[in-house]
């Protein structure tokens, strides 16, 4: 059976240049009716969009209803897409080459992200990476990253099995382990290689700039 590999987006494939933080503030005002006082203090590292907006609502003493969340996610995705049209994401070194080679080697690539579905595909499209990914699970499907990974595993294309998950935080490592997957961590995001190793990753890489070496290491885990 062919292997499928799950990739996290932010900190792993690309950096969206902070457009999400601004969009979270604007979408919160639109959907919850009051400004969020500390947008600069929001933590997105390893977080899911569902969790972040519920934390924002709780901090403001507002109930986070499904209707408000839906409104928030739609506005968020719209604003992020508009911002990324003007300011393309930063793609980490070696990512287009690595992704291309994995596809050439007939591995199926999927997305596991805390981003809501529309935002995830917007970031991938603006980064020119959307063509490589054929399935995924997203931050509007569950607030917990391990549960999102579980959903992604069930969506692997017929004839493939997910064996590996690649992310940039200890929460990605935890989500991989919770689903019986090998965990690869890359230190291009906001967490050091030492912390990622301590979290129990099977492989920690500084980045994916050496395509041949990274490809061989990843395939040795499949
Ligand atoms: Mg990440």
Coordinates of N, CA and C and ligand atoms in Angstrom, one line a residue:
X1 N 0.8 -1.2 0.0 CA 0.0 0.0 0.0 C 0.9 1.3 0.0
X2 N 0.5 2.3 -0.8 CA 1.3 3.5 -0.8 C 1.2 4.3 0.5
X3 N 2.2 5.1 0.8 CA 2.2 5.8 2.0 C 1.6 7.2 1.8
X4 N 0.9 7.7 2.9 CA 0.4 9.0 2.9 C 1.1 9.8 4.0
X5 N 1.4 11.1 3.8 CA 2.1 11.9 4.7 C 1.3 13.1 5.0
X6 N 1.1 13.4 6.3 CA 0.4 14.6 6.7 C 1.3 15.8 7.0
X7 N 1.0 17.0 6.5 CA 1.8 18.2 6.8 C 1.0 19.2 7.5
X8 N 1.6 19.8 8.6 CA 1.0 21.0 9.2 C 1.3 22.2 8.2
X9 N 0.6 23.3 8.3 CA 0.9 24.4 7.4 C 1.8 25.5 8.0
X10 N 1.3 26.2 9.0 CA 2.1 27.4 9.5 C 3.3 26.9 10.3
X11 N 4.4 27.5 10.0 CA 5.7 27.1 10.7 C 6.4 25.9 10.1
X12 N 5.6 25.2 9.2 CA 6.1 23.9 8.6 C 6.3 24.1 7.1
X13 N 5.3 24.5 6.4 CA 5.4 24.7 5.0 C 5.7 26.2 4.7
X14 N 5.0 27.1 5.5 CA 5.1 28.5 5.2 C 4.8 29.4 6.4
X15 N 5.1 30.6 6.2 CA 4.8 31.7 7.2 C 3.9 32.7 6.5
X16 N 2.7 32.9 7.1 CA 1.8 33.8 6.4 C 2.0 35.3 6.8
X17 N 3.1 35.6 7.3 CA 3.6 37.0 7.6 C 2.7 37.8 8.5
X18 N 2.0 37.1 9.5 CA 1.3 37.7 10.5 C -0.1 38.2 10.0
X19 N -0.5 37.9 8.8 CA -1.8 38.4 8.4 C -3.0 37.8 9.2
X20 N -2.7 36.6 9.8 CA -3.8 36.0 10.6 C -4.1 36.7 11.8
X21 N -3.1 37.3 12.5 CA -3.3 38.0 13.7 C -4.3 39.2 13.5
X22 N -4.0 40.0 12.5 CA -4.8 41.2 12.2 C -6.2 40.7 11.8
X23 N -6.3 39.6 11.0 CA -7.6 39.1 10.6 C -8.4 38.6 11.8
X24 N -7.8 38.0 12.8 CA -8.5 37.5 14.0 C -9.2 38.7 14.7
X25 N -8.4 39.8 14.8 CA -9.0 40.9 15.5 C -10.2 41.5 14.7
X26 N -10.1 41.7 13.4 CA -11.2 42.2 12.6 C -12.4 41.3 12.6
X27 N -12.2 40.0 12.4 CA -13.3 39.0 12.4 C -14.0 38.9 13.7
X28 N -13.2 39.0 14.8 CA -13.8 39.0 16.1 C -14.8 40.1 16.3
X29 N -14.4 41.3 16.0 CA -15.2 42.5 16.1 C -16.5 42.3 15.2
X30 N -16.3 41.7 14.0 CA -17.5 41.5 13.1 C -18.5 40.5 13.7
X31 N -17.9 39.4 14.2 CA -18.8 38.3 14.6 C -19.3 38.3 16.0
X32 N -18.5 39.0 16.9 CA -18.8 39.0 18.4 C -19.3 40.3 18.9
X33 N -19.1 41.4 18.0 CA -19.7 42.7 18.3 C -18.9 43.5 19.2
X34 N -17.7 43.1 19.6 CA -16.8 44.0 20.4 C -15.4 43.7 20.1
X35 N -14.5 44.8 20.2 CA -13.1 44.6 19.9 C -12.4 43.7 20.9
X36 N -11.5 42.9 20.4 CA -10.7 42.0 21.4 C -9.5 42.9 21.8
X37 N -9.3 43.0 23.1 CA -8.4 44.0 23.7 C -6.9 43.6 23.5
X38 N -6.6 42.4 23.2 CA -5.2 42.0 23.2 C -4.8 41.1 22.0
X39 N -5.0 41.6 20.8 CA -4.7 40.7 19.6 C -3.2 40.4 19.6
X40 N -2.4 41.3 20.0 CA -0.9 41.1 20.0 C -0.5 40.0 20.9
X41 N -1.4 39.7 21.9 CA -1.0 38.7 22.9 C -1.5 37.3 22.6
X42 N -2.3 37.2 21.5 CA -2.8 35.8 21.1 C -1.7 34.9 20.8
X43 N -1.8 33.6 21.2 CA -0.8 32.6 20.9 C -1.3 31.6 19.9
X44 N -0.7 31.5 18.7 CA -1.2 30.7 17.6 C -0.3 29.4 17.5
X45 N 0.8 29.3 18.2 CA 1.8 28.2 18.0 C 1.1 26.9 18.4
X46 N 0.9 26.1 17.4 CA 0.3 24.8 17.7 C -1.2 24.8 18.0
X47 N -1.8 26.0 18.0 CA -3.2 26.2 18.3 C -4.1 25.8 17.2
X48 N -5.4 25.7 17.5 CA -6.4 25.6 16.4 C -7.3 26.8 16.4
X49 N -7.8 27.2 15.2 CA -8.6 28.4 15.1 C -9.8 28.4 16.0
X50 N -10.4 27.2 16.2 CA -11.6 27.0 17.0 C -11.2 27.3 18.5
X51 N -10.1 26.8 18.9 CA -9.6 27.1 20.3 C -9.3 28.5 20.5
X52 N -8.7 29.2 19.6 CA -8.3 30.6 19.8 C -9.5 31.4 19.9
X53 N -10.5 31.2 19.0 CA -11.7 32.1 19.0 C -12.5 31.9 20.3
X54 N -12.6 30.6 20.7 CA -13.3 30.4 22.0 C -12.6 31.0 23.2
X55 N -11.3 31.0 23.2 CA -10.5 31.6 24.3 C -10.8 33.1 24.2
X56 N -10.8 33.7 23.0 CA -11.1 35.2 22.9 C -12.4 35.5 23.4
X57 N -13.4 34.7 23.1 CA -14.8 35.0 23.5 C -14.9 34.8 25.0
X58 N -14.3 33.8 25.6 CA -14.3 33.6 27.0 C -13.7 34.8 27.8
X59 N -12.6 35.2 27.2 CA -11.9 36.4 27.9 C -12.7 37.6 27.9
X60 N -13.6 37.7 26.9 CA -14.5 38.9 26.8 C -15.9 38.7 27.5
X61 N -16.1 37.5 28.0 CA -17.3 37.1 28.7 C -18.5 37.0 27.7
X62 N -18.2 36.6 26.5 CA -19.2 36.4 25.5 C -19.4 34.9 25.2
X63 N -20.6 34.4 25.0 CA -20.8 33.0 24.7 C -20.4 32.8 23.2
X64 N -19.6 31.7 22.9 CA -19.2 31.4 21.6 C -20.1 30.4 20.9
X65 N -21.2 30.9 20.3 CA -22.2 30.0 19.7 C -21.7 29.5 18.4
X66 N -22.3 28.4 17.9 CA -21.9 27.9 16.5 C -22.2 29.0 15.5
X67 N -23.2 29.8 15.6 CA -23.5 30.8 14.6 C -22.4 31.9 14.6
X68 N -22.0 32.3 15.8 CA -20.9 33.3 15.9 C -19.6 32.8 15.3
X69 N -19.3 31.5 15.6 CA -18.1 30.9 15.1 C -18.1 30.8 13.6
X70 N -19.3 30.4 13.1 CA -19.4 30.3 11.6 C -19.1 31.7 10.9
X71 N -19.8 32.7 11.5 CA -19.6 34.1 11.0 C -18.1 34.5 11.1
X72 N -17.5 34.2 12.3 CA -16.1 34.5 12.5 C -15.2 33.8 11.4
X73 N -15.4 32.5 11.2 CA -14.5 31.7 10.3 C -14.7 32.2 8.9
X74 N -15.9 32.6 8.5 CA -16.1 33.1 7.1 C -15.4 34.4 6.9
X75 N -15.5 35.3 7.9 CA -14.9 36.6 7.8 C -13.3 36.5 7.8
X76 N -12.9 35.6 8.7 CA -11.5 35.3 8.9 C -10.9 34.9 7.5
X77 N -11.5 33.9 6.9 CA -11.0 33.3 5.7 C -11.0 34.4 4.6
X78 N -12.0 35.2 4.5 CA -12.1 36.2 3.5 C -11.0 37.2 3.7
X79 N -10.8 37.7 4.9 CA -9.7 38.7 5.2 C -8.3 38.1 4.9
X80 N -8.1 36.9 5.3 CA -6.8 36.3 5.1 C -6.5 36.1 3.7
X81 N -7.5 35.7 2.9 CA -7.3 35.5 1.5 C -7.0 36.9 0.8
X82 N -7.7 37.9 1.2 CA -7.5 39.2 0.6 C -6.0 39.7 1.0
X83 N -5.6 39.5 2.2 CA -4.3 40.0 2.7 C -3.2 39.2 1.9
X84 N -3.4 37.9 1.7 CA -2.4 37.1 1.1 C -2.3 37.4 -0.4
X85 N -3.4 37.9 -1.0 CA -3.3 38.3 -2.4 C -2.3 39.4 -2.6
X86 N -2.2 40.3 -1.6 CA -1.3 41.4 -1.7 C 0.1 41.1 -1.2
X87 N 0.2 40.1 -0.2 CA 1.4 39.8 0.5 C 1.5 38.3 0.5
X88 N 2.2 37.7 -0.4 CA 2.3 36.2 -0.5 C 3.0 35.6 0.7
X89 N 2.6 34.4 1.1 CA 3.2 33.8 2.2 C 4.7 33.5 1.9
X90 N 5.5 33.5 3.0 CA 6.9 33.1 2.9 C 7.0 31.6 2.9
X91 N 7.6 31.0 1.9 CA 7.7 29.5 1.8 C 9.0 29.1 2.3
X92 N 9.1 28.2 3.3 CA 10.4 27.8 3.8 C 11.3 27.1 2.8
X93 N 12.6 27.2 3.0 CA 13.6 26.7 2.1 C 13.4 25.2 1.8
X94 N 13.4 24.8 0.5 CA 13.3 23.4 0.1 C 11.9 22.8 0.1
X95 N 10.9 23.6 0.6 CA 9.6 23.0 0.6 C 9.0 22.7 -0.8
X96 N 9.0 23.6 -1.8 CA 8.5 23.2 -3.1 C 9.2 22.0 -3.7
X97 N 10.5 21.9 -3.5 CA 11.3 20.8 -4.0 C 10.9 19.5 -3.3
X98 N 10.9 19.5 -2.0 CA 10.6 18.3 -1.2 C 9.2 17.8 -1.5
X99 N 8.2 18.7 -1.5 CA 6.8 18.3 -1.8 C 6.7 17.7 -3.2
X100 N 7.4 18.4 -4.2 CA 7.4 17.9 -5.6 C 8.0 16.4 -5.7
X101 N 9.1 16.2 -5.0 CA 9.7 14.9 -5.0 C 8.8 13.8 -4.3
X102 N 8.2 14.2 -3.2 CA 7.3 13.2 -2.5 C 6.2 12.8 -3.4
X103 N 5.6 13.8 -4.2 CA 4.6 13.5 -5.1 C 5.1 12.6 -6.3
X104 N 6.3 12.9 -6.8 CA 6.9 12.1 -7.8 C 7.1 10.6 -7.4
X105 N 7.4 10.5 -6.1 CA 7.6 9.1 -5.5 C 6.2 8.5 -5.1
X106 N 5.1 9.0 -5.6 CA 3.8 8.4 -5.4 C 3.3 8.4 -4.0
X107 N 3.8 9.3 -3.1 CA 3.3 9.4 -1.8 C 2.1 10.3 -1.9
X108 N 1.0 10.0 -1.1 CA -0.1 10.9 -1.1 C 0.1 12.0 0.0
X109 N -0.1 13.2 -0.3 CA 0.1 14.3 0.7 C -1.2 14.9 1.2
X110 N -1.3 15.0 2.6 CA -2.5 15.6 3.2 C -2.1 16.7 4.1
X111 N -3.1 17.4 4.5 CA -3.0 18.6 5.4 C -3.6 18.3 6.8
X112 N -2.9 18.6 7.8 CA -3.4 18.6 9.2 C -3.1 20.0 9.8
X113 N -4.1 20.7 10.0 CA -3.9 22.1 10.4 C -5.0 22.6 11.4
X114 N -4.6 23.6 12.2 CA -5.5 24.2 13.1 C -6.3 25.3 12.3
X115 N -5.9 25.6 11.1 CA -6.6 26.6 10.3 C -7.9 26.1 9.9
X116 N -8.9 27.0 9.7 CA -10.2 26.5 9.2 C -9.9 26.2 7.7
X117 N -10.8 25.4 7.1 CA -10.6 24.8 5.8 C -10.3 25.8 4.7
X118 N -11.1 26.9 4.7 CA -11.0 27.9 3.6 C -9.6 28.6 3.8
X119 N -9.2 28.9 5.0 CA -7.9 29.6 5.2 C -6.8 28.7 4.8
X120 N -6.9 27.4 5.2 CA -5.8 26.4 4.8 C -5.6 26.4 3.3
X121 N -6.6 26.3 2.6 CA -6.5 26.2 1.1 C -6.1 27.6 0.5
X122 N -6.5 28.6 1.1 CA -6.1 30.0 0.7 C -4.6 30.1 0.8
X123 N -4.0 29.7 2.0 CA -2.6 29.8 2.2 C -1.8 28.9 1.2
X124 N -2.3 27.7 1.0 CA -1.6 26.8 0.1 C -1.7 27.3 -1.3
X125 N -2.8 27.9 -1.7 CA -2.9 28.4 -3.1 C -2.0 29.6 -3.3
X126 N -2.0 30.5 -2.3 CA -1.1 31.7 -2.5 C 0.4 31.3 -2.4
X127 N 0.7 30.1 -1.8 CA 2.1 29.7 -1.8 C 2.4 28.8 -3.0
X128 N 1.4 28.5 -3.9 CA 1.6 27.7 -5.0 C 1.8 26.2 -4.7
X129 N 1.3 25.8 -3.5 CA 1.5 24.4 -3.1 C 0.2 23.6 -3.1
X130 N -0.9 24.2 -3.4 CA -2.2 23.5 -3.3 C -2.3 22.2 -4.2
X131 N -1.6 22.3 -5.4 CA -1.7 21.2 -6.3 C -1.2 19.9 -5.8
X132 N -0.3 19.9 -4.8 CA 0.4 18.7 -4.3 C -0.4 18.0 -3.2
X133 N -1.4 18.6 -2.6 CA -2.2 18.0 -1.5 C -3.5 17.5 -1.9
X134 N -3.9 16.3 -1.5 CA -5.1 15.8 -2.0 C -6.2 15.5 -0.9
X135 N -5.8 15.7 0.3 CA -6.8 15.6 1.4 C -6.4 16.3 2.6
X136 N -7.2 16.3 3.6 CA -6.8 17.0 4.9 C -7.9 17.1 5.9
X137 N -7.6 17.7 7.1 CA -8.6 18.0 8.1 C -8.2 19.3 8.8
X138 N -9.1 20.0 9.3 CA -9.0 21.4 9.5 C -9.5 21.9 10.9
X139 N -9.1 23.1 11.2 CA -9.4 23.7 12.6 C -10.9 24.0 12.8
X140 N -11.7 24.0 11.8 CA -13.2 24.2 12.1 C -13.9 22.8 12.2
X141 N -13.1 21.7 12.2 CA -13.7 20.4 12.4 C -13.6 19.9 13.8
X142 N -12.6 20.4 14.5 CA -12.4 20.1 15.9 C -11.5 21.1 16.5
X143 N -11.6 21.3 17.9 CA -10.7 22.2 18.5 C -9.4 21.6 19.0
X144 N -9.3 20.3 18.9 CA -8.1 19.5 19.4 C -7.3 19.0 18.2
X145 N -6.0 19.3 18.2 CA -5.1 18.9 17.1 C -5.1 17.4 16.9
X146 N -5.0 16.6 18.0 CA -5.0 15.2 17.8 C -6.2 14.6 17.2
X147 N -7.4 15.2 17.5 CA -8.7 14.8 16.9 C -8.7 15.2 15.4
X148 N -8.1 16.4 15.1 CA -8.1 16.8 13.7 C -7.2 15.8 12.9
X149 N -6.1 15.4 13.5 CA -5.2 14.4 12.8 C -6.0 13.1 12.6
X150 N -6.8 12.7 13.6 CA -7.5 11.4 13.5 C -8.5 11.5 12.3
X151 N -9.1 12.7 12.1 CA -10.0 12.9 10.9 C -9.2 12.8 9.6
X152 N -8.1 13.4 9.6 CA -7.2 13.4 8.4 C -6.8 12.0 8.0
X153 N -6.5 11.2 9.0 CA -6.1 9.8 8.7 C -7.2 9.0 8.0
X154 N -8.5 9.3 8.4 CA -9.6 8.6 7.8 C -9.8 9.0 6.4
X155 N -9.3 10.2 6.0 CA -9.5 10.7 4.6 C -8.4 10.4 3.6
X156 N -7.4 9.6 4.0 CA -6.3 9.2 3.1 C -7.0 8.6 1.9
X157 N -6.4 8.9 0.7 CA -7.0 8.3 -0.5 C -7.0 6.8 -0.5
X158 N -7.9 6.2 -1.2 CA -8.0 4.7 -1.3 C -6.7 4.2 -1.8
X159 N -6.2 3.1 -1.2 CA -5.0 2.5 -1.5 C -3.8 3.1 -0.9
X160 N -4.0 4.1 0.0 CA -2.9 4.7 0.8 C -3.1 4.6 2.3
X161 N -2.1 4.6 3.1 CA -2.2 4.7 4.5 C -1.3 5.7 5.1
X162 N -1.8 6.6 6.0 CA -1.0 7.6 6.6 C 0.0 7.0 7.6
X163 N 1.2 7.3 7.4 CA 2.3 6.7 8.3 C 3.1 7.8 9.0
X164 N 3.0 9.0 8.5 CA 4.0 10.1 9.0 C 3.2 11.4 9.1
X165 N 3.6 12.1 10.1 CA 3.0 13.5 10.3 C 4.2 14.5 10.5
X166 N 4.2 15.6 9.8 CA 5.2 16.6 9.9 C 4.7 17.9 10.4
X167 N 5.3 18.4 11.5 CA 4.9 19.6 12.1 C 6.0 20.4 12.7
X168 N 5.7 21.5 13.3 CA 6.7 22.4 13.9 C 6.6 22.6 15.4
X169 N 5.6 21.9 16.1 CA 5.4 22.2 17.5 C 5.3 20.8 18.3
X170 N 5.5 20.9 19.6 CA 5.3 19.7 20.4 C 3.8 19.1 20.2
X171 N 2.9 20.0 20.0 CA 1.5 19.6 19.8 C 1.3 18.7 18.5
X172 N 2.1 19.0 17.5 CA 2.1 18.2 16.3 C 2.7 16.8 16.6
X173 N 3.8 16.8 17.4 CA 4.4 15.5 17.8 C 3.3 14.7 18.6
X174 N 2.7 15.3 19.5 CA 1.7 14.7 20.3 C 0.5 14.1 19.5
X175 N 0.1 14.9 18.5 CA -1.0 14.5 17.7 C -0.6 13.3 16.8
X176 N 0.6 13.3 16.3 CA 1.1 12.1 15.6 C 1.1 10.9 16.4
X177 N 1.7 11.0 17.6 CA 1.8 9.8 18.5 C 0.4 9.3 18.9
X178 N -0.5 10.2 19.1 CA -1.9 9.9 19.6 C -2.6 9.0 18.5
X179 N -2.1 9.1 17.2 CA -2.7 8.4 16.1 C -1.8 7.3 15.6
X180 N -0.8 7.0 16.3 CA 0.1 5.9 15.9 C 0.9 6.2 14.7
X181 N 1.2 7.5 14.5 CA 2.0 7.9 13.3 C 3.5 8.2 13.7
X182 N 4.4 8.1 12.8 CA 5.7 8.6 13.1 C 5.7 10.1 13.1
X183 N 6.4 10.8 14.0 CA 6.4 12.2 14.1 C 7.7 12.8 13.6
X184 N 7.6 13.7 12.6 CA 8.8 14.5 12.1 C 8.6 15.9 12.5
X185 N 9.6 16.5 13.1 CA 9.4 17.9 13.5 C 10.5 18.8 12.8
X186 N 10.1 20.0 12.4 CA 11.0 20.8 11.7 C 11.1 22.2 12.5
X187 N 12.3 22.7 12.7 CA 12.5 23.8 13.5 C 12.4 25.2 12.8
X188 N 11.6 25.2 11.7 CA 11.5 26.5 11.0 C 10.5 27.4 11.6
X189 N 9.7 26.9 12.5 CA 8.6 27.7 13.2 C 9.2 28.5 14.4
X190 N 8.5 28.3 15.5 CA 8.8 29.1 16.7 C 9.3 28.3 17.8
X191 N 9.6 27.0 17.6 CA 10.0 26.1 18.6 C 11.4 25.5 18.2
X192 N 12.3 25.4 19.2 CA 13.7 25.0 18.9 C 13.8 23.5 18.7
X193 N 14.9 23.1 18.0 CA 15.1 21.7 17.7 C 15.2 20.9 19.0
X194 N 15.8 21.5 20.0 CA 15.9 20.8 21.3 C 14.6 20.5 21.9
X195 N 13.7 21.5 21.9 CA 12.3 21.3 22.5 C 11.5 20.3 21.7
X196 N 11.7 20.3 20.4 CA 11.0 19.3 19.5 C 11.5 17.9 19.8
X197 N 12.8 17.7 20.0 CA 13.4 16.4 20.3 C 12.9 16.0 21.7
X198 N 12.8 16.9 22.6 CA 12.3 16.5 24.0 C 10.9 16.1 23.9
X199 N 10.1 16.6 23.0 CA 8.7 16.3 22.8 C 8.5 14.9 22.3
X200 N 9.6 14.2 21.8 CA 9.5 12.8 21.4 C 9.4 12.6 19.9
X201 N 9.8 13.6 19.1 CA 9.8 13.4 17.7 C 10.7 12.3 17.2
X202 N 10.3 11.5 16.2 CA 11.2 10.5 15.7 C 12.3 11.0 14.9
X203 N 12.1 12.2 14.4 CA 13.2 12.9 13.6 C 13.0 14.4 13.7
X204 N 14.0 15.1 14.0 CA 14.0 16.6 14.0 C 14.9 17.1 13.0
X205 N 14.4 18.1 12.2 CA 15.3 18.7 11.1 C 15.3 20.2 11.3
X206 N 16.4 20.8 11.0 CA 16.5 22.3 11.2 C 15.6 23.0 10.1
X207 N 15.6 22.4 8.9 CA 14.7 22.8 7.8 C 14.7 21.8 6.7
X208 N 14.1 22.0 5.6 CA 14.1 21.0 4.5 C 15.0 21.5 3.3
X209 N 16.0 22.2 3.6 CA 16.8 22.8 2.5 C 17.5 21.8 1.7
X210 N 18.0 20.7 2.3 CA 18.7 19.6 1.6 C 17.7 18.6 1.1
X211 N 17.2 18.7 -0.1 CA 16.1 17.9 -0.5 C 16.5 16.4 -0.5
X212 N 17.6 16.0 -1.1 CA 18.0 14.6 -1.2 C 18.1 14.0 0.2
X213 N 18.8 14.7 1.1 CA 19.0 14.1 2.5 C 17.6 14.0 3.2
X214 N 16.8 15.1 3.1 CA 15.5 15.0 3.8 C 14.6 14.0 3.3
X215 N 14.6 13.8 1.9 CA 13.7 12.8 1.3 C 14.1 11.4 1.8
X216 N 15.4 11.1 1.8 CA 15.9 9.8 2.3 C 15.5 9.6 3.7
X217 N 15.7 10.6 4.6 CA 15.3 10.4 6.0 C 13.8 10.2 6.2
X218 N 13.0 11.0 5.4 CA 11.5 10.8 5.6 C 11.1 9.4 5.1
X219 N 11.7 9.0 3.9 CA 11.3 7.7 3.4 C 11.8 6.5 4.3
X220 N 12.8 6.7 5.0 CA 13.3 5.7 6.0 C 12.3 5.4 7.1
X221 N 11.4 6.4 7.3 CA 10.4 6.3 8.4 C 9.1 5.7 7.9
X222 N 9.0 5.5 6.6 CA 7.7 5.0 6.0 C 7.6 3.5 6.1
Ligands
LIG1 MG1 2.5 24.8 12.8

